[in-house]
Short mmCIF file of C-alpha atoms in Angstrom, two decimals:
data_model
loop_
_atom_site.label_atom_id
_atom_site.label_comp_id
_atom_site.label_asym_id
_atom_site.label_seq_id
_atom_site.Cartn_x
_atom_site.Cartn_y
_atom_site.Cartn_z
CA UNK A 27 0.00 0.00 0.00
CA UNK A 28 1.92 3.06 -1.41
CA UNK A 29 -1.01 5.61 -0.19
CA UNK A 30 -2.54 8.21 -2.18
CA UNK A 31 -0.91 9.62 -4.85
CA UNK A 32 -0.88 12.91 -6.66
CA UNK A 33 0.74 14.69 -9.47
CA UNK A 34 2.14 17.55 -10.18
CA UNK A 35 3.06 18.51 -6.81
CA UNK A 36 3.47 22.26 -7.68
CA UNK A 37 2.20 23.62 -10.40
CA UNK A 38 2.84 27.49 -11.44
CA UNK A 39 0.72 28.75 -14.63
CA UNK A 40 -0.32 31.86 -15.88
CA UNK A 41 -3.70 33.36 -15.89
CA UNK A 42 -6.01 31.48 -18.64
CA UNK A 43 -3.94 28.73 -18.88
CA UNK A 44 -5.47 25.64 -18.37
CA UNK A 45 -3.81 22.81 -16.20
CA UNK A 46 -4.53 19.03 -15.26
CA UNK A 47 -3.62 17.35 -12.08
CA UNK A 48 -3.84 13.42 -11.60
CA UNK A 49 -4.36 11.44 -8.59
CA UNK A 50 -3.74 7.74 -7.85
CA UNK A 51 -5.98 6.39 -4.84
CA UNK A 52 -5.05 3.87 -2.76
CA UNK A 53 -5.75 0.50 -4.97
CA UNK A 54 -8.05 -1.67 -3.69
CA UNK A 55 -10.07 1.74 -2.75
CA UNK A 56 -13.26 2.41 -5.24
CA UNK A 57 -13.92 5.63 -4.25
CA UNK A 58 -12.31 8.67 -4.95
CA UNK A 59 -12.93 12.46 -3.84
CA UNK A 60 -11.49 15.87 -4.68
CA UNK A 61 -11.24 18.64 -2.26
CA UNK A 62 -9.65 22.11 -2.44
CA UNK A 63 -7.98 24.26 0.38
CA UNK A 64 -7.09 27.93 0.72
CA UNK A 65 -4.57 29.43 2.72
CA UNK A 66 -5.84 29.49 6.35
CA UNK A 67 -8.80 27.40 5.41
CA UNK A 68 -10.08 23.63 6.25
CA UNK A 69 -10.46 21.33 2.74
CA UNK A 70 -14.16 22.06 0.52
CA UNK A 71 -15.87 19.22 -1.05
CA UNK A 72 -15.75 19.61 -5.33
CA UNK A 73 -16.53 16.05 -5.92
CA UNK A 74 -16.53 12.40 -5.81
CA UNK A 75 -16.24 9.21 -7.85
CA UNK A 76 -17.53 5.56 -7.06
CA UNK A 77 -15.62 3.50 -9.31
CA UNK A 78 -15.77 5.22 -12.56
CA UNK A 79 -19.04 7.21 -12.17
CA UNK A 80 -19.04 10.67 -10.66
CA UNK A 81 -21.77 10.62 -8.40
CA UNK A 82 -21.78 14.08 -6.16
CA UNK A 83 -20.21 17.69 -7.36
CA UNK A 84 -20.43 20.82 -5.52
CA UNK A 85 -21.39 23.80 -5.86
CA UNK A 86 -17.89 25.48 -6.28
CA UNK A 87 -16.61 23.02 -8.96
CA UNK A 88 -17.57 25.89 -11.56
CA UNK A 89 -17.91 25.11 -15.38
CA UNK A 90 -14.46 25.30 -16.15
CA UNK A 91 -13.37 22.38 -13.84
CA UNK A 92 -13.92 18.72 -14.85
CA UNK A 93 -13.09 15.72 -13.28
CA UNK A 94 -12.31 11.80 -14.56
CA UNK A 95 -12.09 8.47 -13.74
CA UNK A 96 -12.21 6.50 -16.53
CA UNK A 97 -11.73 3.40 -15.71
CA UNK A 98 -12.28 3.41 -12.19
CA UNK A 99 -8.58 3.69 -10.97
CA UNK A 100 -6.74 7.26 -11.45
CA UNK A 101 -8.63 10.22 -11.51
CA UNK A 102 -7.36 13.67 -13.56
CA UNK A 103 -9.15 17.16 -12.74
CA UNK A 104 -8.65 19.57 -15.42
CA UNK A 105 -9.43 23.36 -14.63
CA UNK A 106 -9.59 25.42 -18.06
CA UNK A 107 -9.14 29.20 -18.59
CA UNK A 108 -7.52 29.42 -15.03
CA UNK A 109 -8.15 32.17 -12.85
CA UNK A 110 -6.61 33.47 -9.84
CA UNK A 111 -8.85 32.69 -7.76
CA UNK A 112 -7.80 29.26 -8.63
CA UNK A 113 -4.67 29.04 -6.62
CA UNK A 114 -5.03 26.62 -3.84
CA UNK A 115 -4.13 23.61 -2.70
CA UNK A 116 -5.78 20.46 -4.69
CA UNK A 117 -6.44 17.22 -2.72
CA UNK A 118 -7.38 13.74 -3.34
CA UNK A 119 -8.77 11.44 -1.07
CA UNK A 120 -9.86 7.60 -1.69
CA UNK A 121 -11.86 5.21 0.40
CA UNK A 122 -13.02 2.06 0.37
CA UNK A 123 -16.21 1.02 0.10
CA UNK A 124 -19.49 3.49 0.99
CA UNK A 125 -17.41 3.68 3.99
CA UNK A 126 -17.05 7.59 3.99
CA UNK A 127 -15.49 7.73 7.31
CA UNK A 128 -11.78 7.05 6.44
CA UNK A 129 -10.71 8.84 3.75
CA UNK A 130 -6.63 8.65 3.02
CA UNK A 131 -5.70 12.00 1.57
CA UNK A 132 -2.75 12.43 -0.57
CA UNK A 133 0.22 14.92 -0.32
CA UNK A 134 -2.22 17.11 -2.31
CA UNK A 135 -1.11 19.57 -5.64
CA UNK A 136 -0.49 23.40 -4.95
CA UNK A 137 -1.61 25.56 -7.74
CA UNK A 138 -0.12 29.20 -8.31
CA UNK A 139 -1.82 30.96 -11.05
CA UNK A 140 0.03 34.35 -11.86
CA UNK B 29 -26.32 23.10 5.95
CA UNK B 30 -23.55 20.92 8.37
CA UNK B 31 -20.81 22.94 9.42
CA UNK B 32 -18.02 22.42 11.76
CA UNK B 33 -16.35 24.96 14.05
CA UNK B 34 -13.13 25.14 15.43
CA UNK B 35 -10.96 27.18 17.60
CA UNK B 36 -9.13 29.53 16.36
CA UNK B 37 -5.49 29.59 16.34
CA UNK B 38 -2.34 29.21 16.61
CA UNK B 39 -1.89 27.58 19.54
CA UNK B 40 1.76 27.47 21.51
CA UNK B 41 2.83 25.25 24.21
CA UNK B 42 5.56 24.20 26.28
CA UNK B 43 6.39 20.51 26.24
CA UNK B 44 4.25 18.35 28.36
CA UNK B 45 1.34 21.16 28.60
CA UNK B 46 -2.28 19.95 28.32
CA UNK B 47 -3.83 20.49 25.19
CA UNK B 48 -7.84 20.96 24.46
CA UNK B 49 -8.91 22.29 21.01
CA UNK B 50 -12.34 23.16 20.88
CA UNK B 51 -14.49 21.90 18.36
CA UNK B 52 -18.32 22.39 17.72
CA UNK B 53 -20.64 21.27 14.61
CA UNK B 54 -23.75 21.86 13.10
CA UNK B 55 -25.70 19.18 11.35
CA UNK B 56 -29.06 17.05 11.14
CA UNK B 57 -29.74 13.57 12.12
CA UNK B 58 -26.51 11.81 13.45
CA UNK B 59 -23.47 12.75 11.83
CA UNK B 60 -19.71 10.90 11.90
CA UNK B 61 -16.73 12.85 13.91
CA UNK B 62 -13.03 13.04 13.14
CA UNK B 63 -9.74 14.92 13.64
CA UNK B 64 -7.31 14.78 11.08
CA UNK B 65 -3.91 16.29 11.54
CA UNK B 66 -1.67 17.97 9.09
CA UNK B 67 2.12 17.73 9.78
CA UNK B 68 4.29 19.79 8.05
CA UNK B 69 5.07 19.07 4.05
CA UNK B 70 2.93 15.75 4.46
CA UNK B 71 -0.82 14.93 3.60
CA UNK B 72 -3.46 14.94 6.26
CA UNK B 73 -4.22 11.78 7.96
CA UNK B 74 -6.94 11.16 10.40
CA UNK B 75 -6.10 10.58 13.93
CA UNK B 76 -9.17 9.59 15.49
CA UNK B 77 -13.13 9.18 15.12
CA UNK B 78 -16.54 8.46 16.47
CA UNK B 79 -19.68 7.50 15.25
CA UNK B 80 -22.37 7.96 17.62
CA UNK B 81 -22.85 9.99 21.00
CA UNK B 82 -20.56 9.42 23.74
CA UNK B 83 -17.93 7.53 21.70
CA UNK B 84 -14.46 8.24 22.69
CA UNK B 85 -11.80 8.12 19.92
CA UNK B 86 -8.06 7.95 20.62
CA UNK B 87 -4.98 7.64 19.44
CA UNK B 88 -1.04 8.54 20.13
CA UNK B 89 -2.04 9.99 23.46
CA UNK B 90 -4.87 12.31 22.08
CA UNK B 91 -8.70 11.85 22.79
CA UNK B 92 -12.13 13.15 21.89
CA UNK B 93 -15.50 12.53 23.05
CA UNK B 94 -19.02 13.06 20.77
CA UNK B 95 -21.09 15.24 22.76
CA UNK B 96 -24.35 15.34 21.19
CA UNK B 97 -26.02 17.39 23.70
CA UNK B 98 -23.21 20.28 23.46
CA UNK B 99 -22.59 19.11 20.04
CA UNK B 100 -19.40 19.40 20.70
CA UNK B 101 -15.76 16.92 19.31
CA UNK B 102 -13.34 18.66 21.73
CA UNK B 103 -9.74 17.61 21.36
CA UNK B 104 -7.41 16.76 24.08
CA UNK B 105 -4.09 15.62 25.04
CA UNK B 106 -2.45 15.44 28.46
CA UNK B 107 1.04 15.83 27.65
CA UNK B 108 2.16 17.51 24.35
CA UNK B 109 5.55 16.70 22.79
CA UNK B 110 7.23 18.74 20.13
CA UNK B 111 6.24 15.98 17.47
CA UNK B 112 2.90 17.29 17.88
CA UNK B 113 3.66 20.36 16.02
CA UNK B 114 1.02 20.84 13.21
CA UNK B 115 -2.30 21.59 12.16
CA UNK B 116 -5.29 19.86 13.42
CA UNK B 117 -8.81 19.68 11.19
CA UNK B 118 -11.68 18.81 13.12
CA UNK B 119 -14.60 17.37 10.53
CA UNK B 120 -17.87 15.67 10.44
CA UNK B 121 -19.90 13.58 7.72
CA UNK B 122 -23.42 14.18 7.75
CA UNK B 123 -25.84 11.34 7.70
CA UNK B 124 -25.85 9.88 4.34
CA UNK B 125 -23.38 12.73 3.58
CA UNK B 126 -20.89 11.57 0.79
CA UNK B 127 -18.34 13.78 1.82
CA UNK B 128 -16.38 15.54 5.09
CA UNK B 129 -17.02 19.06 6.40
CA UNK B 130 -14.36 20.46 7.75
CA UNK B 131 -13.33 23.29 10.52
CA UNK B 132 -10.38 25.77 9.58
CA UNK B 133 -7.86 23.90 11.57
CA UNK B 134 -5.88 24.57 14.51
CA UNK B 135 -1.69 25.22 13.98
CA UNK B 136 -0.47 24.11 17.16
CA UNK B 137 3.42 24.43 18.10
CA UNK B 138 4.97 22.95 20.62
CA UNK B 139 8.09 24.14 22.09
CA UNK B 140 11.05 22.28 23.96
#
């Protein structure tokens, strides 16, 4: 069990730029949630996956952000026409099961946009 | 809507200090309590949980009891050590929720 993975780690881009981040959950785990986080600020829900079908999205995952899991393993969320209100902190979580309780998070992907 | 909220930092203690962060949610039916911690340059993990009123969870020395009729998830420790150093996330699930509210966080730093 490597844990949750995510990738880029950092990622610096300029204003109306779009950029993709991927995340690999925990193997065995079939679901698979995206949360971002602001400076000085707890995570906020943008969405979730069972297996390959996204099943909840939030409010704040505007039209310009879309999320995949195509075949029910890693997950990619794409933001186009990036804003600066963007930057923030991108993390993945995974669980097993409809067991929402323990979700492992990953390092998580830091987005700058300038 | 469900909501969690948390104490305000940050938070600085001397080693071996007592350590309660307060944390107090909002939410319908019966949710599912946690506190995750956030060390630095890692990924949060979650320390400890409960699942229905008067649960206790614990783990590495800390503890916290679901209060349903102070609605409260308080977080305590009796004796911090500098390895405690980071931020703490107190969160809840809602009933049937898909997903974890969570409070601001806490930085705590504890020094020798």
């Amino acid at each position: 069990d490597t844990g949750v993975s995510q990738d880029p780690r950092h990622k610096i881009t300029k204003r109306g730029q779009n950029v993709t981040f991927r995340c690999d959950p925990i193997s065995e785990h079939n679901r698979l949630y995206w949360y971002r986080q602001t400076l000085g600020q707890g995570p906020e829900f943008l969405t979730y996956f069972q297996n390959e079908a996204q099943l909840e999205k939030s409010r704040l995952l505007s039209d310009r952000f879309s999320a995949e899991r195509p075949k029910g393993s890693f997950s990619t969320l794409e933001i186009q026409r990036t804003e600066q209100g963007d930057s923030a902190m991108y993390l993945c979580a995974s669980s097993l099961g409809t067991n929402t309780y323990e979700q492992y998070f990953g390092p998580g992907t830091r987005l700058t946009v300038t | 809507g469900d909501s969690v909220t948390q104490m305000e930092g940050p938070v600085t203690l001397s080693e071996e200090a007592f350590l309660t962060i307060n944390c107090t949610y909002t939410a319908t039916g019966y949710p599912s309590l946690f506190w995750y911690v956030q060390y630095p340059g890692e990924g949060l993990q979650l320390l400890l949980k409960a699942t229905k009123a008067d649960d206790k969870g614990s783990n590495k020395g800390f503890e916290a009891t679901y209060r349903k009729e102070t609605t409260s998830f308080h977080l305590e420790k009796g004796s911090v050590q500098v390895s405690d150093s980071a931020v703490y996330f107190c969160a809840l699930s809602g009933t049937g929720a898909n997903n974890l509210f969570f409070g601001t966080g806490t930085r705590l730093t504890v020094i020798p």
